[in-house]
Amino acid sequence: MSRSFRLPGVLLLAVVAASVSAAVRTTAQQPLPQGHAVRHGADTIPIYSDSQATAGQAVWTKTCSECHESKDVTGGDFRTKWAGQPVFTLFEQIRTTMPDGNPGSLPKEDYAAALAYILKLNGLTPGAAPFVADSAALAGVKLILPPAPSGY
Ligand code: HEC
């Protein structure tokens, strides 16, 4: 049950300019500081706040956990699918497809909070500012996920 909380905290976000994506991909395979976002393979930025993730945990418990276990958003299938993908794409997928059967029914803030919680479950370190679903600001911000944990 608490297994996902013990996973190595190696989810990272990379801010990848399209022009340097190849270089960043190479860098991203090196060990990076835990739980930071990476800009051009060097600078790191946080992408959500801890209080937002706490709010997201409440959203998760109330709404998402009806159908999901946390390993659905930390396990091998999830990481294989989302590694290297834009974080905004993940946000939009959740917002436009979840809850299954009633997509888009939550306030946008709740989707952002749920995403923050998912990022925290994957070990990303919070910062001062909350995740804001701004496609322009998030352009090029990509998920760098750890290898699939064994047993998932
Ligand atoms: C009524 C059941 C149900 C609820 C409630 C629900 N989900 Fe889902 N969720 C699903 C199903 C079923 C899938 C698989 C859909 C598919 O693969 O097409 C899924 C898929 C997902 C995925 C994609 C996983 C992947 O590997 O890409 C994410 C992320 C997700 N849900 C997040 C959430 C969040 C966050 C909430 C709460 C806001 C939520 N879900 C609520 C049923 C639900």
GROMACS .gro file of N, CA, C and O in nm, residues 1 60-61 63-73 78 94 97-100 117-118 121:
model
   92
    1MET      N    1   0.083  -0.121   0.000
    1MET     CA    2   0.000   0.000   0.000
    1MET      C    3   0.086   0.126   0.000
    1MET      O    4   0.073   0.213  -0.083
   60TRP      N    5  -0.736   1.310  -0.492
   60TRP     CA    6  -0.710   1.170  -0.527
   60TRP      C    7  -0.794   1.076  -0.440
   60TRP      O    8  -0.859   0.984  -0.489
   61THR      N    9  -0.791   1.102  -0.309
   61THR     CA   10  -0.862   1.015  -0.215
   61THR      C   11  -1.012   1.019  -0.239
   61THR      O   12  -1.080   0.916  -0.239
   63THR      N   13  -1.179   1.126  -0.522
   63THR     CA   14  -1.230   1.101  -0.656
   63THR      C   15  -1.154   0.991  -0.729
   63THR      O   16  -1.214   0.896  -0.781
   64CYS      N   17  -1.023   1.001  -0.733
   64CYS     CA   18  -0.945   0.914  -0.820
   64CYS      C   19  -0.930   0.774  -0.761
   64CYS      O   20  -0.928   0.675  -0.836
   65SER      N   21  -0.920   0.765  -0.630
   65SER     CA   22  -0.893   0.635  -0.568
   65SER      C   23  -1.011   0.540  -0.579
   65SER      O   24  -0.998   0.421  -0.550
   66GLU      N   25  -1.123   0.592  -0.623
   66GLU     CA   26  -1.237   0.505  -0.651
   66GLU      C   27  -1.196   0.400  -0.755
   66GLU      O   28  -1.242   0.285  -0.750
   67CYS      N   29  -1.113   0.440  -0.848
   67CYS     CA   30  -1.071   0.350  -0.957
   67CYS      C   31  -0.922   0.319  -0.955
   67CYS      O   32  -0.880   0.222  -1.017
   68HIS      N   33  -0.843   0.404  -0.894
   68HIS     CA   34  -0.697   0.392  -0.906
   68HIS      C   35  -0.629   0.355  -0.776
   68HIS      O   36  -0.667   0.404  -0.669
   69GLU      N   37  -0.523   0.276  -0.790
   69GLU     CA   38  -0.422   0.265  -0.686
   69GLU      C   39  -0.309   0.359  -0.725
   69GLU      O   40  -0.291   0.391  -0.842
   70SER      N   41  -0.229   0.399  -0.627
   70SER     CA   42  -0.122   0.493  -0.659
   70SER      C   43  -0.023   0.433  -0.758
   70SER      O   44   0.039   0.506  -0.837
   71LYS      N   45  -0.010   0.301  -0.759
   71LYS     CA   46   0.085   0.243  -0.854
   71LYS      C   47   0.040   0.265  -0.999
   71LYS      O   48   0.122   0.254  -1.090
   72ASP      N   49  -0.087   0.298  -1.020
   72ASP     CA   50  -0.131   0.331  -1.157
   72ASP      C   51  -0.058   0.453  -1.212
   72ASP      O   52  -0.049   0.470  -1.333
   73VAL      N   53  -0.011   0.540  -1.120
   73VAL     CA   54   0.058   0.660  -1.165
   73VAL      C   55   0.204   0.663  -1.120
   73VAL      O   56   0.267   0.768  -1.120
   78PHE      N   57   0.294   0.331  -1.646
   78PHE     CA   58   0.284   0.478  -1.644
   78PHE      C   59   0.417   0.540  -1.686
   78PHE      O   60   0.422   0.630  -1.770
   94ILE      N   61  -0.522   1.404  -1.828
   94ILE     CA   62  -0.601   1.382  -1.706
   94ILE      C   63  -0.727   1.469  -1.709
   94ILE      O   64  -0.838   1.422  -1.685
   97THR      N   65  -0.984   1.340  -1.976
   97THR     CA   66  -1.031   1.201  -1.975
   97THR      C   67  -1.074   1.150  -1.838
   97THR      O   68  -1.140   1.047  -1.829
   98MET      N   69  -1.038   1.224  -1.732
   98MET     CA   70  -1.066   1.176  -1.596
   98MET      C   71  -1.164   1.269  -1.524
   98MET      O   72  -1.161   1.389  -1.549
   99PRO      N   73  -1.245   1.225  -1.432
   99PRO     CA   74  -1.265   1.084  -1.399
   99PRO      C   75  -1.328   1.011  -1.518
   99PRO      O   76  -1.411   1.069  -1.587
  100ASP      N   77  -1.288   0.889  -1.538
  100ASP     CA   78  -1.340   0.809  -1.646
  100ASP      C   79  -1.494   0.810  -1.639
  100ASP      O   80  -1.551   0.782  -1.535
  117TYR      N   81   0.009   1.602  -0.692
  117TYR     CA   82   0.018   1.484  -0.606
  117TYR      C   83   0.085   1.368  -0.679
  117TYR      O   84   0.169   1.297  -0.623
  118ILE      N   85   0.049   1.351  -0.805
  118ILE     CA   86   0.111   1.244  -0.885
  118ILE      C   87   0.261   1.269  -0.898
  118ILE      O   88   0.342   1.176  -0.885
  121LEU      N   89   0.416   1.176  -0.571
  121LEU     CA   90   0.425   1.030  -0.557
  121LEU      C   91   0.546   0.975  -0.630
  121LEU      O   92   0.605   0.875  -0.590
   0.00000   0.00000   0.00000
